PDB file of C-alpha atoms in Angstrom:
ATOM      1  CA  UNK A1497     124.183  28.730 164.093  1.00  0.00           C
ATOM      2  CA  UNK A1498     123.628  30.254 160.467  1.00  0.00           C
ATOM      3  CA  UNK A1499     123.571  33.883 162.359  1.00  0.00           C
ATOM      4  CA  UNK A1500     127.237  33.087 163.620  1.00  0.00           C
ATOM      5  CA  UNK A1501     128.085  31.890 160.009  1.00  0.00           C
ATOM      6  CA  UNK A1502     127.248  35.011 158.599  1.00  0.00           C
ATOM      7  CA  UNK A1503     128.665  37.005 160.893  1.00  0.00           C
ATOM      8  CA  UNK A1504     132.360  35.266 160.201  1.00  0.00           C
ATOM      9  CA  UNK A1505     131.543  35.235 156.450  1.00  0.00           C
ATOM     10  CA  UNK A1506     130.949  39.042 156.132  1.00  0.00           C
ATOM     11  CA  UNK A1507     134.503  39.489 157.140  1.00  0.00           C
ATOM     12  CA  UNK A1508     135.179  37.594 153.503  1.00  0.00           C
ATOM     13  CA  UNK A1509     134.271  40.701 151.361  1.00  0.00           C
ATOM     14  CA  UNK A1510     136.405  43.125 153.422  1.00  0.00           C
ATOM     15  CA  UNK A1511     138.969  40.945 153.267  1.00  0.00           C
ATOM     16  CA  UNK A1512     138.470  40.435 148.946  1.00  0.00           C
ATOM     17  CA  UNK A1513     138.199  44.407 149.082  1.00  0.00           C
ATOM     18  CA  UNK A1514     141.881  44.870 150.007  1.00  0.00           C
ATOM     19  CA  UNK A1515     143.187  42.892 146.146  1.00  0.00           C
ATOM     20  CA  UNK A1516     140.060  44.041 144.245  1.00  0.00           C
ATOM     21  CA  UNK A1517     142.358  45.937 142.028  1.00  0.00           C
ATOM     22  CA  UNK A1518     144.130  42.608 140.670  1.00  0.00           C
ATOM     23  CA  UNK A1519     140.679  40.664 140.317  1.00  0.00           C
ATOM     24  CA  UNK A1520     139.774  43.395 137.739  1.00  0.00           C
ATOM     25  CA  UNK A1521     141.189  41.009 135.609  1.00  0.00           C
ATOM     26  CA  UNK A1522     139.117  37.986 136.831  1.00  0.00           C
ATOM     27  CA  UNK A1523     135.991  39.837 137.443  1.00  0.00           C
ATOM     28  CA  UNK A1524     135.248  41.416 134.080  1.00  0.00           C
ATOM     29  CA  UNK A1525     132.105  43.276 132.718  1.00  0.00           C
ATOM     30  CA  UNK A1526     131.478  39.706 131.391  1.00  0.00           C
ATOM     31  CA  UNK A1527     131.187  38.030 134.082  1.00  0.00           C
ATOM     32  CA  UNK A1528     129.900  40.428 136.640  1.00  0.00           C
ATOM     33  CA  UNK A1529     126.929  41.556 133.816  1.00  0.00           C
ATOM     34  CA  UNK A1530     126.197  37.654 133.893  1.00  0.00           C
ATOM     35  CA  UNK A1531     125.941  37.592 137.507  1.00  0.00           C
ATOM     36  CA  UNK A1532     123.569  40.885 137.987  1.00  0.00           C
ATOM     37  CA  UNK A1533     121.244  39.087 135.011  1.00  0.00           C
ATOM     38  CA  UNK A1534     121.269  35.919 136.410  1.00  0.00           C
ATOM     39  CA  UNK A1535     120.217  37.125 139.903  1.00  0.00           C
ATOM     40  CA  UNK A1536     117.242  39.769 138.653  1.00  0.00           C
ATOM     41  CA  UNK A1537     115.595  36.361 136.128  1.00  0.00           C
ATOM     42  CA  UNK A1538     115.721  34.753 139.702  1.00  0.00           C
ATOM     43  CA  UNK A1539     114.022  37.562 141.080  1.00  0.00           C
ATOM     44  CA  UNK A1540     111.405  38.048 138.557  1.00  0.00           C
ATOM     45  CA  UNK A1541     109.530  34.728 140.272  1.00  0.00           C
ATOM     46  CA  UNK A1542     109.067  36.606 143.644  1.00  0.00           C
ATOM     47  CA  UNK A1543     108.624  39.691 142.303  1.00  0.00           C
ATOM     48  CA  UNK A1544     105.082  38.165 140.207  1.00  0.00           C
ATOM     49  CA  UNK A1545     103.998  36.759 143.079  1.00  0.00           C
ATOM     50  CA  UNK A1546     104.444  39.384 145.534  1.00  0.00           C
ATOM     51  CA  UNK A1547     102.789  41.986 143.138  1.00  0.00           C
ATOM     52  CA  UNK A1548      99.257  39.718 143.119  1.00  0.00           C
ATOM     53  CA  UNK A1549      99.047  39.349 146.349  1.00  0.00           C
ATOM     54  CA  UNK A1550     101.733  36.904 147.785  1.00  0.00           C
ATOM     55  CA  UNK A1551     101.926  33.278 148.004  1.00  0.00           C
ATOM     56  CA  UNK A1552      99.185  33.044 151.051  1.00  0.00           C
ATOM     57  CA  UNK A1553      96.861  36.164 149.505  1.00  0.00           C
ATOM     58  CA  UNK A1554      92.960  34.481 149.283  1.00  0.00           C
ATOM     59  CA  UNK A1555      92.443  37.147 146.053  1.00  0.00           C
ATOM     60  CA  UNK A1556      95.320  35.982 144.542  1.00  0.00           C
ATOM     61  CA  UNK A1557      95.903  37.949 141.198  1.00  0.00           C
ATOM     62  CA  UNK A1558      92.904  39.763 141.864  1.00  0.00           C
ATOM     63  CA  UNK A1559      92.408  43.528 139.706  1.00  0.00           C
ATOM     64  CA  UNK A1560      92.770  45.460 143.075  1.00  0.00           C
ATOM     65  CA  UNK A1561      96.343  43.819 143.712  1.00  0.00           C
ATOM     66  CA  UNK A1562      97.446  43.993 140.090  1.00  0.00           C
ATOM     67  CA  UNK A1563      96.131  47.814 140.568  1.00  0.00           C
ATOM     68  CA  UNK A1564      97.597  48.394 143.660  1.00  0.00           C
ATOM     69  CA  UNK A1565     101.081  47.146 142.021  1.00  0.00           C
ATOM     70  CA  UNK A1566     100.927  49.348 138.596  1.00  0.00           C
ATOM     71  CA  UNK A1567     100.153  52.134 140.706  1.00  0.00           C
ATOM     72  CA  UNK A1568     103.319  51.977 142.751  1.00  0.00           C
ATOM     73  CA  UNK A1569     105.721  50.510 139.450  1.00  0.00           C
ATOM     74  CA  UNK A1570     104.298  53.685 137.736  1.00  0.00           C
ATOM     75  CA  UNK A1571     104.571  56.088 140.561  1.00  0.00           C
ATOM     76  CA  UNK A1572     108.392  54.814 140.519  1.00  0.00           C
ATOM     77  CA  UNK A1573     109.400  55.150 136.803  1.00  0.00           C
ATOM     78  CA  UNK A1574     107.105  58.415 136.836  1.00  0.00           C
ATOM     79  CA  UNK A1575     109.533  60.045 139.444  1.00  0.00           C
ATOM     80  CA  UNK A1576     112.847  58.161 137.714  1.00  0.00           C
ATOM     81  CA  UNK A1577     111.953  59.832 134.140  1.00  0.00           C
ATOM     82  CA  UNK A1578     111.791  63.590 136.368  1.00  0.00           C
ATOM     83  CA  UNK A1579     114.433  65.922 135.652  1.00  0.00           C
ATOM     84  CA  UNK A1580     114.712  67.083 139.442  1.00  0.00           C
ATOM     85  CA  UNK A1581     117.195  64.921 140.946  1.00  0.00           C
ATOM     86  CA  UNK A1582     115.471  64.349 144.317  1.00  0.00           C
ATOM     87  CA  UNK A1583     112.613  62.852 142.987  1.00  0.00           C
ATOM     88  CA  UNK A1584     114.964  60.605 141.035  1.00  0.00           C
ATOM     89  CA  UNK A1585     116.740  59.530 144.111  1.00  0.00           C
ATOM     90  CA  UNK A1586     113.528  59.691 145.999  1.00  0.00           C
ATOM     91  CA  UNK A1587     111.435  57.374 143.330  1.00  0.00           C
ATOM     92  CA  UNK A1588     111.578  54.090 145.159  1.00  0.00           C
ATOM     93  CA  UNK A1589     110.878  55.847 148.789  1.00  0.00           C
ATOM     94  CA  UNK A1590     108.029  57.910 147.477  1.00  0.00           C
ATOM     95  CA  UNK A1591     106.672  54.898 145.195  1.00  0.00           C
ATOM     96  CA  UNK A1592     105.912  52.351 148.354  1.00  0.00           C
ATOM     97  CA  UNK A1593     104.515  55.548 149.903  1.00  0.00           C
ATOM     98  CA  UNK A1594     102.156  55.976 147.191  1.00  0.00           C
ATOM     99  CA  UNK A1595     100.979  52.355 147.252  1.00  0.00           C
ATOM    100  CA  UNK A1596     100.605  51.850 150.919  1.00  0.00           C
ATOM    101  CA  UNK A1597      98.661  54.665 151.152  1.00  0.00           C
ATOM    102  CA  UNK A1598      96.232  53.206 147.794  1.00  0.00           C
ATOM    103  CA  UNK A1599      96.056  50.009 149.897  1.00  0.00           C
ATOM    104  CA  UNK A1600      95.505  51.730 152.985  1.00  0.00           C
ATOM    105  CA  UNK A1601      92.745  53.116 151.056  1.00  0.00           C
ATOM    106  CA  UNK A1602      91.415  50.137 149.834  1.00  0.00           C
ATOM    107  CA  UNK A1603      91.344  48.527 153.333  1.00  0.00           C
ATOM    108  CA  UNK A1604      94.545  46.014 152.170  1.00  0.00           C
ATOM    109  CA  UNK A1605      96.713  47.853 154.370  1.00  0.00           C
ATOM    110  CA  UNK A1606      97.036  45.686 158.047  1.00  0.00           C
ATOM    111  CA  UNK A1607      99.777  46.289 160.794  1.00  0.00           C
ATOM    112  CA  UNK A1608      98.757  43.123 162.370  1.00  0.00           C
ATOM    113  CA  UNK A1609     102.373  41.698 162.208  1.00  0.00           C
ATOM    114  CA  UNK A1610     103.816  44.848 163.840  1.00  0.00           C
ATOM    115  CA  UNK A1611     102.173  44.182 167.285  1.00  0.00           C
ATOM    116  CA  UNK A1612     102.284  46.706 169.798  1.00  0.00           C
ATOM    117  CA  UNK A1613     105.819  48.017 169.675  1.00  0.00           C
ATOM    118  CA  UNK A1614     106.855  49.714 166.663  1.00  0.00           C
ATOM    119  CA  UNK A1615     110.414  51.007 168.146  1.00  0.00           C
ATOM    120  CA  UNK A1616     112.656  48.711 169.889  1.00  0.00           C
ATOM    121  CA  UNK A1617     116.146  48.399 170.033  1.00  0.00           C
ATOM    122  CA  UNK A1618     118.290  45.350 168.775  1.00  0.00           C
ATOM    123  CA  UNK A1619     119.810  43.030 170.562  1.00  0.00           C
ATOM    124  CA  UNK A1620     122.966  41.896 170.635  1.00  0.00           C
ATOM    125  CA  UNK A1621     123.206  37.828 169.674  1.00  0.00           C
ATOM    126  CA  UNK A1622     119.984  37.307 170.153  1.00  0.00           C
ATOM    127  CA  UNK A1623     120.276  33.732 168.761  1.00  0.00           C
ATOM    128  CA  UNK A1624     123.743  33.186 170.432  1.00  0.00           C
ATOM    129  CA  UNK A1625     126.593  32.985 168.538  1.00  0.00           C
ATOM    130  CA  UNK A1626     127.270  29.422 167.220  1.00  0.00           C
ATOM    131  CA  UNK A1627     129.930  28.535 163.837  1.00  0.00           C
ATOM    132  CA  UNK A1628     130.101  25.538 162.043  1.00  0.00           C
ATOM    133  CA  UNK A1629     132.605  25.468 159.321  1.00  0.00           C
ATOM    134  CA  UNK A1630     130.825  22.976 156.726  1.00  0.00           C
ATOM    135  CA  UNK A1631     127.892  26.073 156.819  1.00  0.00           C
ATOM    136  CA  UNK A1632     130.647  28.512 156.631  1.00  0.00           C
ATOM    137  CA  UNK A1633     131.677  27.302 153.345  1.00  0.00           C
ATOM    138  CA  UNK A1634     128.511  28.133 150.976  1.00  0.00           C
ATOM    139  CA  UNK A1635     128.143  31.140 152.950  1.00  0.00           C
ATOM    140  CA  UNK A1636     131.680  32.699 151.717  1.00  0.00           C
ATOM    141  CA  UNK A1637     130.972  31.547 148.555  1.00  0.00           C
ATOM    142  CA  UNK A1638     127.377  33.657 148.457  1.00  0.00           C
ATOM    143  CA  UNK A1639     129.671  36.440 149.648  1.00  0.00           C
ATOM    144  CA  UNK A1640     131.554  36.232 146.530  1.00  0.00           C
ATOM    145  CA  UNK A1641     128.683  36.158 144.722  1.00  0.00           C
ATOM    146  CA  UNK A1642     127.774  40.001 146.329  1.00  0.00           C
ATOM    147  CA  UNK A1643     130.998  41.107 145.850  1.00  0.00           C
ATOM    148  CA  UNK A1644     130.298  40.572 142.193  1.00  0.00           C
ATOM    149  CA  UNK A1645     127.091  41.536 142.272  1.00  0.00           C
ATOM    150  CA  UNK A1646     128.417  44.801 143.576  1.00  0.00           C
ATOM    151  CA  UNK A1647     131.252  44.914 141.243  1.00  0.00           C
ATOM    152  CA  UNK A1648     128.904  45.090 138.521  1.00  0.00           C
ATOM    153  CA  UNK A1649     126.515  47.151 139.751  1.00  0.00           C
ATOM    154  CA  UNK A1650     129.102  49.497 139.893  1.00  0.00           C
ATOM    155  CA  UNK A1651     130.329  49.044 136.497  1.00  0.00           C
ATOM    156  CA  UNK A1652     127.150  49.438 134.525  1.00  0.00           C
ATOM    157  CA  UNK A1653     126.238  52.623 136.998  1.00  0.00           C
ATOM    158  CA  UNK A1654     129.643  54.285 135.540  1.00  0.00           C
ATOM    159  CA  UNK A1655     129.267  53.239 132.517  1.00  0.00           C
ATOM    160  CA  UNK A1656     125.473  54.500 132.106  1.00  0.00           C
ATOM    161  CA  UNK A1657     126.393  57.656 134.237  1.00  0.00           C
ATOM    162  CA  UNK A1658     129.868  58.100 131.584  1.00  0.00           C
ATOM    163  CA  UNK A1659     132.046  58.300 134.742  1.00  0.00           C
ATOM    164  CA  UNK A1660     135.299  56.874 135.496  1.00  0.00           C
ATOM    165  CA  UNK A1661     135.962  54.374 138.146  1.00  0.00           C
ATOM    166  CA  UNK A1662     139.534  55.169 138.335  1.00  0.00           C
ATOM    167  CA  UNK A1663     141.208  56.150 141.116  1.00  0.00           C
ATOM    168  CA  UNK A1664     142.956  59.556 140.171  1.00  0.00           C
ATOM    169  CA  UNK A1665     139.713  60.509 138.753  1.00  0.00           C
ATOM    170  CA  UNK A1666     137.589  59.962 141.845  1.00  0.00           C
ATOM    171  CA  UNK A1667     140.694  61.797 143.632  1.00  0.00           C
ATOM    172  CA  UNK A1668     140.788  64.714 141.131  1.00  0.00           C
ATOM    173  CA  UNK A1669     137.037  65.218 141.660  1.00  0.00           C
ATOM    174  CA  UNK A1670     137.586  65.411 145.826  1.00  0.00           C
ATOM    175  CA  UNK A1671     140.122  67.798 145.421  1.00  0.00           C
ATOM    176  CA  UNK A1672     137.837  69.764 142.629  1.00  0.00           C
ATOM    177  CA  UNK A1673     134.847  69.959 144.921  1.00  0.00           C
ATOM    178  CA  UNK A1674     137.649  70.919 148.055  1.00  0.00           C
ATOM    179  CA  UNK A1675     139.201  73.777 146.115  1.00  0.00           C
ATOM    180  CA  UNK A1676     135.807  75.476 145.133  1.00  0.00           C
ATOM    181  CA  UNK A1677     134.498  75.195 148.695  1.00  0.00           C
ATOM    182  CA  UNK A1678     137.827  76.685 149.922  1.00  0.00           C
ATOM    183  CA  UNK A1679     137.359  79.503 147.349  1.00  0.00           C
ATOM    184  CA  UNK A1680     133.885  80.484 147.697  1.00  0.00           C
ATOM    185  CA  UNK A1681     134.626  80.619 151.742  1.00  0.00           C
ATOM    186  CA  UNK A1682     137.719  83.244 150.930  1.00  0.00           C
ATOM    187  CA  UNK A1683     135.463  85.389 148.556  1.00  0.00           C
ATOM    188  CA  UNK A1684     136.308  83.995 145.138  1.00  0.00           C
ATOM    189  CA  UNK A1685     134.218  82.686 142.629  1.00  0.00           C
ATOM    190  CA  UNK A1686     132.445  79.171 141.766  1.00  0.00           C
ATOM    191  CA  UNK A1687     134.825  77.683 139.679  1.00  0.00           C
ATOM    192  CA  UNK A1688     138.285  77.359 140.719  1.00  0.00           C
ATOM    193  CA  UNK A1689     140.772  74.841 139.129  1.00  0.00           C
ATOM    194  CA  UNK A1690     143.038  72.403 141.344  1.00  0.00           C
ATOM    195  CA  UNK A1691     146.116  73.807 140.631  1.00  0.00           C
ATOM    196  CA  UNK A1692     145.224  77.685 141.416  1.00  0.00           C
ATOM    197  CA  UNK A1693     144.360  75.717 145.013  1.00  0.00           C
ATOM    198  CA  UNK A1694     147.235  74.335 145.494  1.00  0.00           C
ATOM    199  CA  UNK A1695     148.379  77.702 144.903  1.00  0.00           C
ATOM    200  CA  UNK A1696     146.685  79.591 146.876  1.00  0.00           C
ATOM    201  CA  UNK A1697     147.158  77.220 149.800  1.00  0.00           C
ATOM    202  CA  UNK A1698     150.687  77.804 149.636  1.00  0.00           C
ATOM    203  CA  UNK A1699     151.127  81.250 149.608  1.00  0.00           C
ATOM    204  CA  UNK A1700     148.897  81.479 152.121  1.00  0.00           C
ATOM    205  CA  UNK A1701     150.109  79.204 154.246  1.00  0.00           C
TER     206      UNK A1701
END
């Protein structure tokens, strides 16, 4: 039943995705910095106990699980401080490498939980498909919550970055990157303003 609830509530963020531009005004920095704070203190519980070892782990908080956690926190921030880009984007990917190989190492690795099949394609409805509107409710309302949560995200990402999240801007940029790709392919140089493309697309039209 709750896989048939979230199925219907997914369709709530597309549909809040078509007026985001007037909730602008409802969901401000404010509110959707609140949101992204509130939800990584929340996380910081989980976070603890999945770095010693997990709720279940018999060396609970043990050195070698503390260890095994540093190493793969350091490996990312290492990588996120680089100045090459890919191994910025690359940090988190390349930081769980790091520490499943140390555990693999250590022997803490285990693939018991994988079984025999490691490929298999998914089903469709495997659990049916079942709605019940007084589970539907909470369910859009967690939606919201994303849609903030991604809303801010967002935000602070421009913000941090210095990049606009206005809509002429993001279009200027498209057309910036189109024109210099159409220009390099006819023989000119790297930079090439929008308006010389618009040019040059007419005359030789």
């Amino acid at each position: 039943m709750l896989f048939g609830v979230n199925v219907v509530a997914a369709l709530v963020p597309c549909l809040v995705s078509r007026f985001i531009e007037p909730l602008k005004r409802i969901f401000t920095p404010v509110i959707t910095g609140s949101v992204i704070a509130l939800i990584g203190i929340s996380l910081i519980k989980v976070s603890v106990i999945n770095w010693c070892g997990g709720e279940q782990a018999k060396a609970f908080a043990s050195m070698s699980n503390i260890a095994l956690g540093a190493g793969t926190l350091g490996t990312i921030v290492l990588l996120s401080c680089a100045k090459n880009r890919w191994l910025r984007l690359s940090s988190v990917v390349v930081g769980i490498a790091v520490g499943c190989a140390a555990a693999a190492l250590s022997g803490s690795f285990q693939l018991k939980g994988v079984g025999d099949v490691w490929f298999r394609l998914p089903q469709l409805f495997p659990f049916g498909f079942q709605f019940n509107s007084a589970i539907f409710l909470p369910i859009a309302l967690v939606s919201l919550v994303c849609i903030l949560e991604a809303v801010g995200d967002l935000t602070a990402n421009c913000l941090i970055s210095q990049q606009s999240i206005d809509d002429e801007a993001f279009r200027f940029a498209a057309e910036r990157r189109h024109s210099c790709r159409w220009h390099k392919l006819h023989g000119g140089g790297d930079a090439v303003r929008v308006p010389q493309y618009h040019l040059l697309r007419k005359t030789t039209a």
